[in-house]
Short mmCIF file of N, CA and C in Angstrom, two decimals:
data_model
loop_
_atom_site.label_atom_id
_atom_site.label_comp_id
_atom_site.label_asym_id
_atom_site.label_seq_id
_atom_site.Cartn_x
_atom_site.Cartn_y
_atom_site.Cartn_z
N MET A 1 -14.88 42.14 3.06
CA MET A 1 -13.57 42.02 3.67
C MET A 1 -13.68 41.68 5.15
N LEU A 2 -14.64 42.33 5.83
CA LEU A 2 -14.84 42.07 7.25
C LEU A 2 -15.30 40.64 7.47
N ASN A 3 -16.15 40.12 6.59
CA ASN A 3 -16.61 38.74 6.69
C ASN A 3 -15.44 37.76 6.57
N HIS A 4 -14.48 38.04 5.65
CA HIS A 4 -13.29 37.18 5.47
C HIS A 4 -12.43 37.21 6.74
N PHE A 5 -12.30 38.40 7.32
CA PHE A 5 -11.52 38.54 8.55
C PHE A 5 -12.16 37.74 9.69
N CYS A 6 -13.47 37.81 9.80
CA CYS A 6 -14.17 37.08 10.86
C CYS A 6 -14.02 35.57 10.70
N LYS A 7 -14.11 35.06 9.46
CA LYS A 7 -13.92 33.64 9.22
C LYS A 7 -12.51 33.21 9.59
N GLY A 8 -11.51 34.02 9.21
CA GLY A 8 -10.11 33.70 9.54
C GLY A 8 -9.89 33.69 11.04
N ARG A 9 -10.53 34.66 11.71
CA ARG A 9 -10.37 34.74 13.16
C ARG A 9 -11.01 33.53 13.84
N LYS A 10 -12.20 33.10 13.34
CA LYS A 10 -12.87 31.93 13.90
C LYS A 10 -11.98 30.69 13.76
N TRP A 11 -11.38 30.50 12.59
CA TRP A 11 -10.49 29.35 12.40
C TRP A 11 -9.28 29.42 13.32
N PHE A 12 -8.74 30.60 13.47
CA PHE A 12 -7.60 30.78 14.36
C PHE A 12 -7.98 30.39 15.79
N LEU A 13 -9.17 30.86 16.25
CA LEU A 13 -9.62 30.54 17.60
C LEU A 13 -9.89 29.05 17.76
N VAL A 14 -10.42 28.38 16.73
CA VAL A 14 -10.65 26.94 16.78
C VAL A 14 -9.33 26.20 16.93
N ILE A 15 -8.32 26.60 16.17
CA ILE A 15 -7.00 25.95 16.24
C ILE A 15 -6.37 26.16 17.62
N VAL A 16 -6.43 27.39 18.13
CA VAL A 16 -5.86 27.67 19.45
C VAL A 16 -6.60 26.87 20.52
N ALA A 17 -7.93 26.85 20.47
CA ALA A 17 -8.71 26.09 21.45
C ALA A 17 -8.37 24.60 21.40
N GLY A 18 -8.22 24.07 20.19
CA GLY A 18 -7.85 22.66 20.04
C GLY A 18 -6.48 22.37 20.62
N ALA A 19 -5.53 23.26 20.35
CA ALA A 19 -4.18 23.08 20.88
C ALA A 19 -4.18 23.15 22.40
N LEU A 20 -4.89 24.11 22.95
CA LEU A 20 -4.96 24.23 24.40
C LEU A 20 -5.67 23.03 25.02
N GLY A 21 -6.72 22.54 24.36
CA GLY A 21 -7.42 21.36 24.86
C GLY A 21 -6.53 20.14 24.87
N THR A 22 -5.75 19.97 23.81
CA THR A 22 -4.81 18.84 23.74
C THR A 22 -3.76 18.96 24.82
N PHE A 23 -3.21 20.15 24.99
CA PHE A 23 -2.19 20.38 26.01
C PHE A 23 -2.75 20.12 27.40
N SER A 24 -3.95 20.63 27.66
CA SER A 24 -4.58 20.44 28.97
C SER A 24 -4.87 18.97 29.24
N ALA A 25 -5.34 18.26 28.23
CA ALA A 25 -5.63 16.83 28.40
C ALA A 25 -4.36 16.06 28.70
N ALA A 26 -3.27 16.40 28.00
CA ALA A 26 -2.00 15.72 28.25
C ALA A 26 -1.52 15.99 29.67
N GLN A 27 -1.63 17.23 30.11
CA GLN A 27 -1.22 17.57 31.47
C GLN A 27 -2.07 16.85 32.49
N ALA A 28 -3.38 16.78 32.25
CA ALA A 28 -4.27 16.10 33.18
C ALA A 28 -3.94 14.61 33.25
N GLY A 29 -3.52 14.02 32.13
CA GLY A 29 -3.14 12.61 32.12
C GLY A 29 -1.95 12.34 33.02
N TYR A 30 -1.00 13.25 33.06
CA TYR A 30 0.17 13.08 33.91
C TYR A 30 -0.15 13.40 35.37
N ALA A 31 -1.12 14.25 35.60
CA ALA A 31 -1.41 14.71 36.95
C ALA A 31 -2.17 13.67 37.77
N GLN A 32 -2.52 12.52 37.19
CA GLN A 32 -3.32 11.55 37.90
C GLN A 32 -2.49 10.43 38.51
N GLY A 33 -1.17 10.58 38.60
CA GLY A 33 -0.34 9.56 39.21
C GLY A 33 -0.63 9.41 40.69
N THR A 34 -0.30 8.27 41.23
CA THR A 34 -0.50 8.02 42.66
C THR A 34 0.75 7.36 43.23
N TRP A 35 0.88 7.42 44.53
CA TRP A 35 1.96 6.75 45.25
C TRP A 35 1.39 5.52 45.93
N THR A 36 2.19 4.47 45.97
CA THR A 36 1.81 3.23 46.63
C THR A 36 2.87 2.91 47.68
N THR A 37 2.44 2.61 48.89
CA THR A 37 3.38 2.22 49.94
C THR A 37 3.81 0.77 49.71
N LEU A 38 5.12 0.56 49.73
CA LEU A 38 5.69 -0.78 49.51
C LEU A 38 6.43 -1.23 50.75
N ALA A 39 7.01 -2.42 50.69
CA ALA A 39 7.74 -2.98 51.83
C ALA A 39 8.86 -2.04 52.26
N PRO A 40 9.01 -1.80 53.56
CA PRO A 40 10.07 -0.90 54.04
C PRO A 40 11.46 -1.49 53.83
N VAL A 41 12.44 -0.62 53.74
CA VAL A 41 13.84 -1.05 53.57
C VAL A 41 14.21 -2.00 54.70
N SER A 42 14.83 -3.11 54.34
CA SER A 42 15.20 -4.11 55.31
C SER A 42 16.65 -4.50 55.07
N PRO A 43 17.45 -4.76 56.06
CA PRO A 43 17.08 -5.03 57.44
C PRO A 43 17.03 -3.80 58.33
N SER A 44 17.37 -2.60 57.84
CA SER A 44 17.36 -1.44 58.72
C SER A 44 17.12 -0.17 57.90
N PRO A 45 16.48 0.85 58.51
CA PRO A 45 16.33 2.13 57.83
C PRO A 45 17.71 2.70 57.50
N THR A 46 17.85 3.23 56.30
CA THR A 46 19.17 3.66 55.84
C THR A 46 19.05 4.89 54.97
N GLU A 47 20.02 5.80 55.07
CA GLU A 47 20.10 6.95 54.17
C GLU A 47 21.45 6.93 53.46
N GLY A 48 21.54 7.63 52.35
CA GLY A 48 22.80 7.77 51.64
C GLY A 48 23.26 6.53 50.90
N MET A 49 22.32 5.62 50.56
CA MET A 49 22.67 4.42 49.80
C MET A 49 22.94 4.79 48.34
N THR A 50 23.68 3.94 47.67
CA THR A 50 23.72 3.97 46.21
C THR A 50 22.67 2.99 45.75
N VAL A 51 21.80 3.40 44.85
CA VAL A 51 20.74 2.52 44.37
C VAL A 51 20.70 2.52 42.85
N GLY A 52 20.28 1.39 42.32
CA GLY A 52 20.13 1.28 40.88
C GLY A 52 19.26 0.10 40.54
N GLY A 53 18.54 0.22 39.45
CA GLY A 53 17.68 -0.85 39.00
C GLY A 53 18.40 -1.76 38.03
N VAL A 54 18.34 -3.06 38.30
CA VAL A 54 18.92 -4.07 37.42
C VAL A 54 17.84 -5.11 37.17
N GLY A 55 17.23 -5.05 36.00
CA GLY A 55 16.11 -5.94 35.72
C GLY A 55 14.94 -5.61 36.62
N GLN A 56 14.40 -6.63 37.30
CA GLN A 56 13.28 -6.44 38.23
C GLN A 56 13.74 -6.30 39.68
N VAL A 57 15.03 -5.95 39.86
CA VAL A 57 15.59 -5.80 41.20
C VAL A 57 16.17 -4.41 41.36
N ILE A 58 15.91 -3.80 42.50
CA ILE A 58 16.58 -2.55 42.87
C ILE A 58 17.64 -2.92 43.89
N VAL A 59 18.87 -2.57 43.58
CA VAL A 59 19.99 -2.85 44.48
C VAL A 59 20.27 -1.59 45.28
N GLY A 60 20.34 -1.73 46.60
CA GLY A 60 20.74 -0.64 47.49
C GLY A 60 22.00 -1.07 48.21
N ALA A 61 23.04 -0.27 48.12
CA ALA A 61 24.31 -0.66 48.73
C ALA A 61 24.86 0.45 49.62
N TYR A 62 25.56 0.02 50.66
CA TYR A 62 26.18 0.91 51.62
C TYR A 62 25.12 1.77 52.30
N GLY A 63 25.48 2.95 52.80
CA GLY A 63 24.56 3.86 53.44
C GLY A 63 24.81 3.98 54.93
N PHE A 64 24.11 4.94 55.53
CA PHE A 64 24.23 5.22 56.96
C PHE A 64 22.97 4.73 57.66
N SER A 65 23.15 3.97 58.73
CA SER A 65 22.03 3.46 59.51
C SER A 65 22.32 3.68 60.99
N SER A 66 21.54 4.53 61.63
CA SER A 66 21.78 4.78 63.06
C SER A 66 21.50 3.52 63.88
N SER A 67 20.56 2.69 63.42
CA SER A 67 20.28 1.47 64.18
C SER A 67 21.42 0.46 64.10
N LEU A 68 22.28 0.61 63.08
CA LEU A 68 23.45 -0.27 62.97
C LEU A 68 24.72 0.43 63.44
N GLY A 69 24.61 1.63 63.92
CA GLY A 69 25.75 2.32 64.50
C GLY A 69 26.59 3.12 63.53
N GLY A 70 26.09 3.42 62.35
CA GLY A 70 26.86 4.27 61.43
C GLY A 70 26.85 3.78 60.00
N ASN A 71 27.95 4.06 59.29
CA ASN A 71 28.05 3.67 57.89
C ASN A 71 28.12 2.15 57.77
N THR A 72 27.45 1.62 56.76
CA THR A 72 27.39 0.17 56.59
C THR A 72 28.02 -0.25 55.26
N ASN A 73 28.19 -1.54 55.12
CA ASN A 73 28.57 -2.12 53.84
C ASN A 73 27.53 -3.16 53.42
N GLN A 74 26.28 -2.93 53.83
CA GLN A 74 25.20 -3.85 53.50
C GLN A 74 24.80 -3.73 52.02
N THR A 75 24.35 -4.83 51.47
CA THR A 75 23.73 -4.87 50.14
C THR A 75 22.30 -5.32 50.34
N ARG A 76 21.37 -4.51 49.86
CA ARG A 76 19.95 -4.81 49.98
C ARG A 76 19.36 -4.98 48.60
N LEU A 77 18.51 -5.97 48.44
CA LEU A 77 17.91 -6.26 47.13
C LEU A 77 16.39 -6.20 47.26
N TYR A 78 15.78 -5.31 46.49
CA TYR A 78 14.32 -5.19 46.50
C TYR A 78 13.78 -5.82 45.22
N ASN A 79 12.94 -6.84 45.36
CA ASN A 79 12.32 -7.52 44.23
C ASN A 79 10.99 -6.82 43.93
N ILE A 80 10.91 -6.19 42.77
CA ILE A 80 9.73 -5.44 42.41
C ILE A 80 8.51 -6.36 42.30
N SER A 81 8.70 -7.53 41.73
CA SER A 81 7.58 -8.45 41.52
C SER A 81 6.95 -8.95 42.81
N THR A 82 7.77 -9.19 43.84
CA THR A 82 7.26 -9.76 45.08
C THR A 82 7.13 -8.74 46.21
N ASP A 83 7.53 -7.47 45.95
CA ASP A 83 7.51 -6.42 46.97
C ASP A 83 8.19 -6.91 48.25
N SER A 84 9.43 -7.41 48.07
CA SER A 84 10.15 -7.93 49.23
C SER A 84 11.64 -7.60 49.14
N TRP A 85 12.24 -7.51 50.32
CA TRP A 85 13.67 -7.23 50.45
C TRP A 85 14.41 -8.49 50.86
N SER A 86 15.65 -8.59 50.39
CA SER A 86 16.56 -9.63 50.86
C SER A 86 17.95 -8.99 50.94
N THR A 87 18.88 -9.71 51.55
CA THR A 87 20.24 -9.18 51.63
C THR A 87 21.13 -9.90 50.63
N GLY A 88 22.07 -9.15 50.12
CA GLY A 88 23.07 -9.72 49.23
C GLY A 88 24.39 -9.81 49.96
N ALA A 89 25.43 -10.18 49.23
CA ALA A 89 26.77 -10.28 49.81
C ALA A 89 27.20 -8.92 50.35
N ALA A 90 27.92 -8.95 51.46
CA ALA A 90 28.43 -7.70 52.03
C ALA A 90 29.37 -7.02 51.03
N ALA A 91 29.22 -5.70 50.91
CA ALA A 91 30.08 -4.93 50.01
C ALA A 91 31.47 -4.78 50.63
N PRO A 92 32.49 -4.51 49.81
CA PRO A 92 33.84 -4.32 50.35
C PRO A 92 33.89 -3.17 51.37
N LEU A 93 34.70 -3.34 52.38
CA LEU A 93 34.92 -2.30 53.38
C LEU A 93 35.82 -1.22 52.80
N PRO A 94 35.78 0.00 53.32
CA PRO A 94 35.06 0.42 54.50
C PRO A 94 33.60 0.73 54.20
N GLY A 95 32.77 0.70 55.27
CA GLY A 95 31.40 1.15 55.14
C GLY A 95 31.40 2.61 54.74
N ARG A 96 30.33 3.04 54.09
CA ARG A 96 30.29 4.43 53.60
C ARG A 96 28.86 4.85 53.34
N ALA A 97 28.70 6.14 53.14
CA ALA A 97 27.44 6.72 52.69
C ALA A 97 27.80 7.82 51.69
N ASP A 98 26.80 8.35 51.04
CA ASP A 98 26.97 9.48 50.11
C ASP A 98 27.91 9.19 48.95
N ALA A 99 27.90 7.95 48.44
CA ALA A 99 28.62 7.67 47.20
C ALA A 99 27.89 8.40 46.07
N ALA A 100 28.47 8.42 44.90
CA ALA A 100 27.87 9.16 43.78
C ALA A 100 26.44 8.71 43.53
N SER A 101 25.58 9.67 43.32
CA SER A 101 24.18 9.36 43.01
C SER A 101 23.91 9.68 41.55
N GLY A 102 22.82 9.18 41.08
CA GLY A 102 22.45 9.39 39.67
C GLY A 102 22.43 8.06 38.96
N ASP A 103 22.93 8.06 37.75
CA ASP A 103 22.95 6.86 36.91
C ASP A 103 24.21 6.06 37.24
N THR A 104 24.04 4.97 37.98
CA THR A 104 25.22 4.17 38.40
C THR A 104 25.09 2.71 38.01
N THR A 105 24.26 2.41 37.01
CA THR A 105 24.16 1.03 36.53
C THR A 105 24.58 0.96 35.07
N HIS A 106 25.18 -0.17 34.71
CA HIS A 106 25.60 -0.41 33.33
C HIS A 106 25.77 -1.91 33.15
N GLY A 107 25.23 -2.44 32.07
CA GLY A 107 25.44 -3.85 31.73
C GLY A 107 24.98 -4.83 32.78
N GLY A 108 23.98 -4.47 33.58
CA GLY A 108 23.49 -5.38 34.61
C GLY A 108 24.25 -5.31 35.92
N PHE A 109 25.14 -4.34 36.06
CA PHE A 109 25.93 -4.16 37.28
C PHE A 109 25.58 -2.84 37.95
N LEU A 110 25.74 -2.78 39.27
CA LEU A 110 25.66 -1.54 40.03
C LEU A 110 27.07 -1.10 40.37
N TYR A 111 27.39 0.16 40.11
CA TYR A 111 28.69 0.72 40.45
C TYR A 111 28.53 1.65 41.64
N VAL A 112 29.42 1.54 42.63
CA VAL A 112 29.44 2.44 43.77
C VAL A 112 30.73 3.24 43.66
N ILE A 113 30.56 4.56 43.58
CA ILE A 113 31.66 5.47 43.26
C ILE A 113 31.92 6.39 44.43
N GLY A 114 33.10 6.25 45.06
CA GLY A 114 33.50 7.14 46.14
C GLY A 114 32.61 7.01 47.36
N GLY A 115 32.30 8.16 47.96
CA GLY A 115 31.51 8.20 49.19
C GLY A 115 32.39 8.67 50.33
N GLY A 116 31.84 8.62 51.52
CA GLY A 116 32.60 9.03 52.69
C GLY A 116 32.29 8.13 53.86
N ASN A 117 33.32 7.86 54.65
CA ASN A 117 33.07 7.20 55.92
C ASN A 117 33.22 8.26 56.99
N SER A 118 33.32 7.91 58.22
CA SER A 118 33.29 8.93 59.27
C SER A 118 34.51 9.85 59.27
N SER A 119 35.57 9.48 58.57
CA SER A 119 36.77 10.31 58.68
C SER A 119 37.34 10.80 57.36
N VAL A 120 36.96 10.19 56.24
CA VAL A 120 37.65 10.56 55.00
C VAL A 120 36.74 10.32 53.78
N ALA A 121 36.91 11.16 52.77
CA ALA A 121 36.25 10.93 51.48
C ALA A 121 37.03 9.82 50.77
N LEU A 122 36.31 9.01 50.00
CA LEU A 122 36.91 7.84 49.38
C LEU A 122 36.99 7.98 47.86
N SER A 123 37.96 7.30 47.27
CA SER A 123 38.09 7.27 45.82
C SER A 123 37.76 5.90 45.25
N ASP A 124 37.28 5.00 46.09
CA ASP A 124 37.02 3.62 45.71
C ASP A 124 35.95 3.50 44.62
N LEU A 125 36.09 2.49 43.78
CA LEU A 125 35.07 2.13 42.80
C LEU A 125 34.80 0.64 42.97
N GLU A 126 33.56 0.32 43.29
CA GLU A 126 33.15 -1.07 43.52
C GLU A 126 32.04 -1.41 42.53
N ARG A 127 32.00 -2.68 42.10
CA ARG A 127 30.96 -3.13 41.18
C ARG A 127 30.27 -4.36 41.75
N TYR A 128 28.92 -4.33 41.75
CA TYR A 128 28.13 -5.44 42.25
C TYR A 128 27.44 -6.15 41.10
N ASP A 129 27.55 -7.49 41.10
CA ASP A 129 26.87 -8.33 40.12
C ASP A 129 25.72 -9.03 40.83
N PRO A 130 24.46 -8.62 40.60
CA PRO A 130 23.34 -9.25 41.30
C PRO A 130 23.09 -10.70 40.88
N VAL A 131 23.52 -11.10 39.70
CA VAL A 131 23.33 -12.49 39.27
C VAL A 131 24.23 -13.42 40.07
N LEU A 132 25.49 -13.03 40.24
CA LEU A 132 26.44 -13.84 41.02
C LEU A 132 26.46 -13.48 42.50
N ASP A 133 25.77 -12.39 42.87
CA ASP A 133 25.80 -11.88 44.24
C ASP A 133 27.25 -11.69 44.69
N ALA A 134 27.99 -10.94 43.87
CA ALA A 134 29.43 -10.78 44.14
C ALA A 134 29.87 -9.35 43.85
N TRP A 135 30.83 -8.90 44.65
CA TRP A 135 31.43 -7.58 44.50
C TRP A 135 32.85 -7.71 43.97
N ILE A 136 33.29 -6.70 43.21
CA ILE A 136 34.67 -6.62 42.76
C ILE A 136 35.13 -5.17 42.90
N THR A 137 36.38 -4.99 43.31
CA THR A 137 36.96 -3.66 43.41
C THR A 137 37.66 -3.33 42.11
N LEU A 138 37.39 -2.13 41.59
CA LEU A 138 37.95 -1.68 40.30
C LEU A 138 38.92 -0.53 40.54
N ALA A 139 39.43 0.04 39.47
CA ALA A 139 40.40 1.14 39.57
C ALA A 139 39.79 2.33 40.30
N PRO A 140 40.48 2.88 41.29
CA PRO A 140 39.93 4.01 42.04
C PRO A 140 39.91 5.29 41.20
N MET A 141 39.07 6.23 41.61
CA MET A 141 39.05 7.56 40.97
C MET A 141 40.33 8.30 41.33
N PRO A 142 40.77 9.19 40.46
CA PRO A 142 41.92 10.04 40.81
C PRO A 142 41.63 10.98 41.98
N THR A 143 40.35 11.38 42.15
CA THR A 143 39.98 12.34 43.18
C THR A 143 38.99 11.72 44.16
N ALA A 144 39.38 11.64 45.43
CA ALA A 144 38.47 11.14 46.46
C ALA A 144 37.36 12.16 46.67
N ARG A 145 36.11 11.66 46.83
CA ARG A 145 35.00 12.58 47.06
C ARG A 145 33.74 11.86 47.53
N ALA A 146 32.94 12.60 48.24
CA ALA A 146 31.62 12.16 48.67
C ALA A 146 30.60 13.07 48.01
N GLY A 147 29.38 12.58 47.87
CA GLY A 147 28.29 13.40 47.37
C GLY A 147 28.39 13.80 45.91
N ALA A 148 29.14 13.08 45.11
CA ALA A 148 29.25 13.40 43.68
C ALA A 148 27.99 12.94 42.95
N ALA A 149 27.88 13.34 41.71
CA ALA A 149 26.81 12.84 40.83
C ALA A 149 27.47 11.97 39.78
N ALA A 150 26.70 11.06 39.18
CA ALA A 150 27.25 10.17 38.16
C ALA A 150 26.30 10.05 36.99
N ALA A 151 26.88 9.80 35.83
CA ALA A 151 26.09 9.54 34.62
C ALA A 151 26.83 8.50 33.80
N VAL A 152 26.07 7.59 33.20
CA VAL A 152 26.64 6.57 32.33
C VAL A 152 26.29 6.93 30.89
N ILE A 153 27.31 7.05 30.07
CA ILE A 153 27.14 7.30 28.63
C ILE A 153 27.98 6.25 27.90
N ASP A 154 27.34 5.46 27.06
CA ASP A 154 28.01 4.38 26.35
C ASP A 154 28.76 3.50 27.35
N ASP A 155 30.08 3.35 27.20
CA ASP A 155 30.87 2.53 28.12
C ASP A 155 31.72 3.38 29.05
N GLY A 156 31.22 4.55 29.41
CA GLY A 156 31.92 5.42 30.34
C GLY A 156 31.02 5.84 31.49
N ILE A 157 31.60 5.98 32.67
CA ILE A 157 30.90 6.50 33.83
C ILE A 157 31.57 7.83 34.18
N PHE A 158 30.76 8.87 34.24
CA PHE A 158 31.27 10.20 34.55
C PHE A 158 30.94 10.54 36.00
N ALA A 159 31.96 10.88 36.78
CA ALA A 159 31.78 11.34 38.16
C ALA A 159 31.93 12.85 38.14
N ILE A 160 30.94 13.54 38.70
CA ILE A 160 30.87 14.99 38.56
C ILE A 160 30.71 15.63 39.93
N GLY A 161 31.60 16.59 40.24
CA GLY A 161 31.48 17.38 41.46
C GLY A 161 31.68 16.57 42.72
N GLY A 162 30.99 16.98 43.77
CA GLY A 162 31.10 16.34 45.07
C GLY A 162 31.79 17.25 46.08
N ARG A 163 32.22 16.65 47.17
CA ARG A 163 32.90 17.41 48.22
C ARG A 163 33.97 16.53 48.86
N GLN A 164 34.91 17.18 49.52
CA GLN A 164 35.97 16.44 50.20
C GLN A 164 35.65 16.18 51.66
N SER A 165 34.66 16.88 52.21
CA SER A 165 34.30 16.65 53.61
C SER A 165 33.37 15.45 53.71
N THR A 166 33.31 14.87 54.90
CA THR A 166 32.47 13.69 55.10
C THR A 166 31.34 13.96 56.07
N SER A 167 31.13 15.21 56.43
CA SER A 167 30.12 15.52 57.44
C SER A 167 28.74 15.79 56.85
N GLY A 168 28.52 15.42 55.61
CA GLY A 168 27.19 15.51 55.03
C GLY A 168 27.01 16.66 54.07
N PRO A 169 25.91 16.64 53.32
CA PRO A 169 25.62 17.69 52.35
C PRO A 169 25.57 19.06 53.03
N CYS A 170 25.94 20.07 52.29
CA CYS A 170 25.89 21.46 52.78
C CYS A 170 26.76 21.66 54.01
N SER A 171 27.85 20.91 54.12
CA SER A 171 28.70 20.97 55.30
C SER A 171 29.85 21.96 55.16
N GLY A 172 29.87 22.70 54.09
CA GLY A 172 30.91 23.70 53.94
C GLY A 172 32.05 23.28 53.03
N GLY A 173 31.95 22.14 52.39
CA GLY A 173 32.93 21.75 51.39
C GLY A 173 34.26 21.32 51.98
N PRO A 174 35.36 21.50 51.29
CA PRO A 174 35.40 22.19 50.00
C PRO A 174 34.67 21.38 48.91
N TYR A 175 33.96 22.12 48.07
CA TYR A 175 33.22 21.51 46.97
C TYR A 175 34.12 21.42 45.75
N LEU A 176 33.87 20.42 44.93
CA LEU A 176 34.74 20.14 43.80
C LEU A 176 34.07 20.46 42.48
N GLU A 177 34.84 20.96 41.54
CA GLU A 177 34.36 21.17 40.17
C GLU A 177 34.88 20.07 39.25
N THR A 178 35.48 19.07 39.84
CA THR A 178 36.14 17.99 39.13
C THR A 178 35.16 17.10 38.37
N VAL A 179 35.52 16.77 37.12
CA VAL A 179 34.78 15.80 36.33
C VAL A 179 35.79 14.76 35.85
N GLU A 180 35.50 13.48 36.13
CA GLU A 180 36.40 12.41 35.72
C GLU A 180 35.59 11.30 35.06
N LYS A 181 36.20 10.63 34.10
CA LYS A 181 35.52 9.57 33.36
C LYS A 181 36.21 8.24 33.61
N TYR A 182 35.40 7.23 33.94
CA TYR A 182 35.90 5.87 34.10
C TYR A 182 35.54 5.10 32.83
N ASP A 183 36.53 4.44 32.23
CA ASP A 183 36.31 3.62 31.04
C ASP A 183 36.05 2.19 31.50
N ILE A 184 34.80 1.74 31.31
CA ILE A 184 34.39 0.42 31.77
C ILE A 184 35.18 -0.69 31.07
N ASP A 185 35.44 -0.55 29.78
CA ASP A 185 36.11 -1.60 29.02
C ASP A 185 37.55 -1.83 29.44
N THR A 186 38.25 -0.76 29.86
CA THR A 186 39.68 -0.90 30.17
C THR A 186 39.98 -0.78 31.66
N ASP A 187 38.95 -0.56 32.51
CA ASP A 187 39.13 -0.38 33.96
C ASP A 187 40.12 0.73 34.25
N THR A 188 39.95 1.85 33.54
CA THR A 188 40.80 3.03 33.80
C THR A 188 39.94 4.27 33.94
#
């Protein structure tokens, strides 16, 4: 009986060791990533942009740039293949920063949702087409806000939370619990 127990225990230990080895190898595979320095943001250092990947291009729109004197309406295009920046058509005014972050691309377009300029939170919804290098203004959100999060599910864009103040993150709010859905097909 003791011999049977020892054999069972040995098999159990072999299985556990194999599972741990597999888990450790998988973790080690992920732990070997590296960072590569790429071309700096051009034409100016900027924070609070809305960014999204469309094909082999990363679109960066709006944002705050102290070298440009505040909130901008610049469109920046980063080409992954050539590691280079170019400018796109100017986004609709007003300039802003802290528009909704997260998933803001759908169907090859970048959506810029809300944000804040120096005096007010915005409810604007803008869409950029990188193929035509053109912006269009869409139906505004019911609730103006800066610093919201966004997610795209099917043909809907969800704007979640945010704040009504424009003085930056952690500025004392008031913070919003509001969740609103934009229907891409009907522009509502």
